[in-house]
PDB file of C-alpha atoms in Angstrom:
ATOM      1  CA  UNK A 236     103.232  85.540 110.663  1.00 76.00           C
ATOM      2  CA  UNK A 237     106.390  87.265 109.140  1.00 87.00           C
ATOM      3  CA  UNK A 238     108.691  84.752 107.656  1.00 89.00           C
ATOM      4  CA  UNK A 239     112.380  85.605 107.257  1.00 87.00           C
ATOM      5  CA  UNK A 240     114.046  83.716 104.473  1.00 81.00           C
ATOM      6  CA  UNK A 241     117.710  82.817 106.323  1.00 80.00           C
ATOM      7  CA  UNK A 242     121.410  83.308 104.227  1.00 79.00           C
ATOM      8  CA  UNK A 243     122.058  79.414 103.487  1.00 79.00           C
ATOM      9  CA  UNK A 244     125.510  81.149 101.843  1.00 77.00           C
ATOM     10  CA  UNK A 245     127.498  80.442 104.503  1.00 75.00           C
ATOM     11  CA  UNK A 246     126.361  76.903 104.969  1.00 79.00           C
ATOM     12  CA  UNK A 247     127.348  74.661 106.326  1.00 84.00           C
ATOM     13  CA  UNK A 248     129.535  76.828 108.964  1.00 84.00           C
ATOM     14  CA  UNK A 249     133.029  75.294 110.110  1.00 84.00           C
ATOM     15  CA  UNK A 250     132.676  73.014 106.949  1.00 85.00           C
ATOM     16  CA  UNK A 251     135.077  73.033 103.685  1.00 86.00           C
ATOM     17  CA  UNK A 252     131.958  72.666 102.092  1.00 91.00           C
ATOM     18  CA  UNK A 253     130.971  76.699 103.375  1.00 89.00           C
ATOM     19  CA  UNK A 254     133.956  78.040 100.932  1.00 89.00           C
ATOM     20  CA  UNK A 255     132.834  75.695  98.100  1.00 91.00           C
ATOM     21  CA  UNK A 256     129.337  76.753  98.563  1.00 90.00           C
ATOM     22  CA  UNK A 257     129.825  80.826  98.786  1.00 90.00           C
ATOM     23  CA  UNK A 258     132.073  80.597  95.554  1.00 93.00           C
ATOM     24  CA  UNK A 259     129.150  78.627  93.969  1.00 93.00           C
ATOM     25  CA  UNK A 260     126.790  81.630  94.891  1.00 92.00           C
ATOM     26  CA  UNK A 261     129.277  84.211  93.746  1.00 94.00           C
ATOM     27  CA  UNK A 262     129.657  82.499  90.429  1.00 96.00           C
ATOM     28  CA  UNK A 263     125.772  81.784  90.343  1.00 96.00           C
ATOM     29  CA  UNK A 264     124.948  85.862  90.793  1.00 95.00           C
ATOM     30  CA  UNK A 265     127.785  86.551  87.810  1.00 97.00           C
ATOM     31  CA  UNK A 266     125.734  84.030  84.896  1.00 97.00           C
ATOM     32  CA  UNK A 267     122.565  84.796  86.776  1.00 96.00           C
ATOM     33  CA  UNK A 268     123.411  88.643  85.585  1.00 97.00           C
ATOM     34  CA  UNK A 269     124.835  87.529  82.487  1.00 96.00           C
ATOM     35  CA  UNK A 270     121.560  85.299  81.329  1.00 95.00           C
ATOM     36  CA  UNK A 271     119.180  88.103  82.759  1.00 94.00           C
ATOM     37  CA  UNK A 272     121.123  90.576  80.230  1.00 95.00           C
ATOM     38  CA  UNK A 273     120.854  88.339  77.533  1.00 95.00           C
ATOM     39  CA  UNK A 274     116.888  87.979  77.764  1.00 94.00           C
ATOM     40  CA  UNK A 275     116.722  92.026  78.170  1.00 94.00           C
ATOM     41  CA  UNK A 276     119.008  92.677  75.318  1.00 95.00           C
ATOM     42  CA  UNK A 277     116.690  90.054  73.284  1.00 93.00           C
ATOM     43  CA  UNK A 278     119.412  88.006  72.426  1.00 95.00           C
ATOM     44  CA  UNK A 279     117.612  85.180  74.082  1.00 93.00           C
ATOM     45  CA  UNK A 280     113.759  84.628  74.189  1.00 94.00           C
ATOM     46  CA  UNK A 281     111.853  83.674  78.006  1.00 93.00           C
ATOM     47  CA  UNK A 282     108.806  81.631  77.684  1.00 94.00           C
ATOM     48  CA  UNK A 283     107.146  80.819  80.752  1.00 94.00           C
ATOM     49  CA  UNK A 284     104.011  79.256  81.474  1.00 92.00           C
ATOM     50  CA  UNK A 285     101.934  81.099  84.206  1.00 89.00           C
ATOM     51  CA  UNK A 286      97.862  80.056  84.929  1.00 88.00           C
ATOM     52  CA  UNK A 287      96.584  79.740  81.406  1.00 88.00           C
ATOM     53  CA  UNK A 288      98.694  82.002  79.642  1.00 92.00           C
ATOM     54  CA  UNK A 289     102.385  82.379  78.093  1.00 93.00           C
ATOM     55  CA  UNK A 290     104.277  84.810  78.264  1.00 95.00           C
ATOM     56  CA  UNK A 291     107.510  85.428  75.584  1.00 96.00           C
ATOM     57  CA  UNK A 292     109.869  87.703  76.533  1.00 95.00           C
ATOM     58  CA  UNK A 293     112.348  88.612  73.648  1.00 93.00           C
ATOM     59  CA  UNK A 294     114.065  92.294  74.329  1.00 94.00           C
ATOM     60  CA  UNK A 295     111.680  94.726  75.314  1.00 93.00           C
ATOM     61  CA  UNK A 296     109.137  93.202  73.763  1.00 94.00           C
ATOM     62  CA  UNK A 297     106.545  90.796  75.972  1.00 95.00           C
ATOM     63  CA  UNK A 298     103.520  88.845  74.931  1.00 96.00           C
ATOM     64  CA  UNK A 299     100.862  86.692  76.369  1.00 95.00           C
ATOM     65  CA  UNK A 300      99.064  83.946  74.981  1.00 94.00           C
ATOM     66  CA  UNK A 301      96.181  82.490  76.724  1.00 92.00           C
ATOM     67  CA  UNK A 302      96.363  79.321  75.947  1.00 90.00           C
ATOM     68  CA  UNK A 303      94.162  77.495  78.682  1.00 89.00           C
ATOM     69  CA  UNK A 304      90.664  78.818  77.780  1.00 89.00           C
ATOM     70  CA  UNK A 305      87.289  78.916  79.047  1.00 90.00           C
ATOM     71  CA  UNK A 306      86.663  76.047  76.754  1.00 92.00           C
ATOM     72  CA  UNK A 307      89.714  74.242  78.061  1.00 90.00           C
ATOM     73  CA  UNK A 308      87.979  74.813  81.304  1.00 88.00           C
ATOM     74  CA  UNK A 309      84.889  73.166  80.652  1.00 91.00           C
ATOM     75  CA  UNK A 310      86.632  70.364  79.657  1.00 91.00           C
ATOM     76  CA  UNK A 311      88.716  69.821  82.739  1.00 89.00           C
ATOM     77  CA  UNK A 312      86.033  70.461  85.049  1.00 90.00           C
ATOM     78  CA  UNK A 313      84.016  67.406  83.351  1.00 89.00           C
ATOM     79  CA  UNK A 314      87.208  65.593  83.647  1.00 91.00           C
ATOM     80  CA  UNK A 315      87.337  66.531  87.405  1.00 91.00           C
ATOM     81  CA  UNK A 316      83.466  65.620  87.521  1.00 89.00           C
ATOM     82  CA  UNK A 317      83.892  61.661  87.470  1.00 88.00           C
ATOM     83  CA  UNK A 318      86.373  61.796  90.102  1.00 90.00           C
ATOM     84  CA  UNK A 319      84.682  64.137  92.449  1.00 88.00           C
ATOM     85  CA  UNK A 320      81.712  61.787  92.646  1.00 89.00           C
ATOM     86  CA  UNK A 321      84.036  59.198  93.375  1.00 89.00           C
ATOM     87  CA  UNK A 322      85.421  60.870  96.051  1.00 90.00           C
ATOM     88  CA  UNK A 323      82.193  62.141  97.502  1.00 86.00           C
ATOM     89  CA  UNK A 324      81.113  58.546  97.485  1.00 88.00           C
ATOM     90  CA  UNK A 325      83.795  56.928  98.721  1.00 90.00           C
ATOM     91  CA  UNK A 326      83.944  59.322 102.416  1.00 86.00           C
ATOM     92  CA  UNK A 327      79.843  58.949 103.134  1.00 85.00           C
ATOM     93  CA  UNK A 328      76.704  57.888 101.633  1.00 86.00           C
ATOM     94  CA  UNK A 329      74.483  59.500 103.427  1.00 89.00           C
ATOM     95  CA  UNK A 330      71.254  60.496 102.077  1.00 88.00           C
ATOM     96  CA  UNK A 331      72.577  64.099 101.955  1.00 88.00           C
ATOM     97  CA  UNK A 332      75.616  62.759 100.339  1.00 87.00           C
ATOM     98  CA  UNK A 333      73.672  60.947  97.777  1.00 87.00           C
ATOM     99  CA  UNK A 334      71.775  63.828  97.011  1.00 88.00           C
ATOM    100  CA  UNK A 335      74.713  66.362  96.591  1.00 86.00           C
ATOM    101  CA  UNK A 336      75.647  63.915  93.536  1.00 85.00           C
ATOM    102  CA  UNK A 337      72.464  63.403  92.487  1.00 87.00           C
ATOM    103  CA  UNK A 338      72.059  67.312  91.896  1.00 87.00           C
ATOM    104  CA  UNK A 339      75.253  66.686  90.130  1.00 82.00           C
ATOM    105  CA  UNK A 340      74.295  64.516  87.690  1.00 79.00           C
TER     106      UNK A 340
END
């Protein structure tokens, strides 16, 4: 299934509002440019968060930090653990219910 992502520029049609809006995303595209510039030129520095890592932008320059590890992991899993039998309990407990959490524990 193709999805087509629809111009919302224009929007709403017949409406004051449509001029208002299409300035906005002229303007938009001009600082959108201007900020994009500024993190390539390394005049600014991009940090974004993406799984377990970070990544810094500054100039050409890009780094990654992993900061949730396979330790960090671990931990949230067992976090998750209390919960899931919780869960597990609270939708059946059937014998092969019980015994799913059993081999849990």
């Amino acid at each position: 299934m193709a999805i087509t992502v629809e111009d919302s520029i224009h929007e709403p049609k017949g409406n004051p509002l449509e001029k208002i809006n299409a300035q906005f995303h002229r303007l938009y595209q001009v600082e959108k440019a201007k900020a994009v510039t500024s993190i390539n030129d390394g005049e600014v520095m991009l940090i974004c968060r993406i799984d377990s890592r970070l990544i810094v932008k500054e100039g050409s320059r890009v780094k990654e930090y992993v900061i949730n590890d396979e330790h960090y992991q671990s931990l949230k899993a067992m976090s998750h653990a209390t919960l899931a039998v919780y869960y597990q309990l609270r939708h059946s407990v059937d014998e092969t219910t019980v015994y799913q959490v059993k081999k849990w524990v």
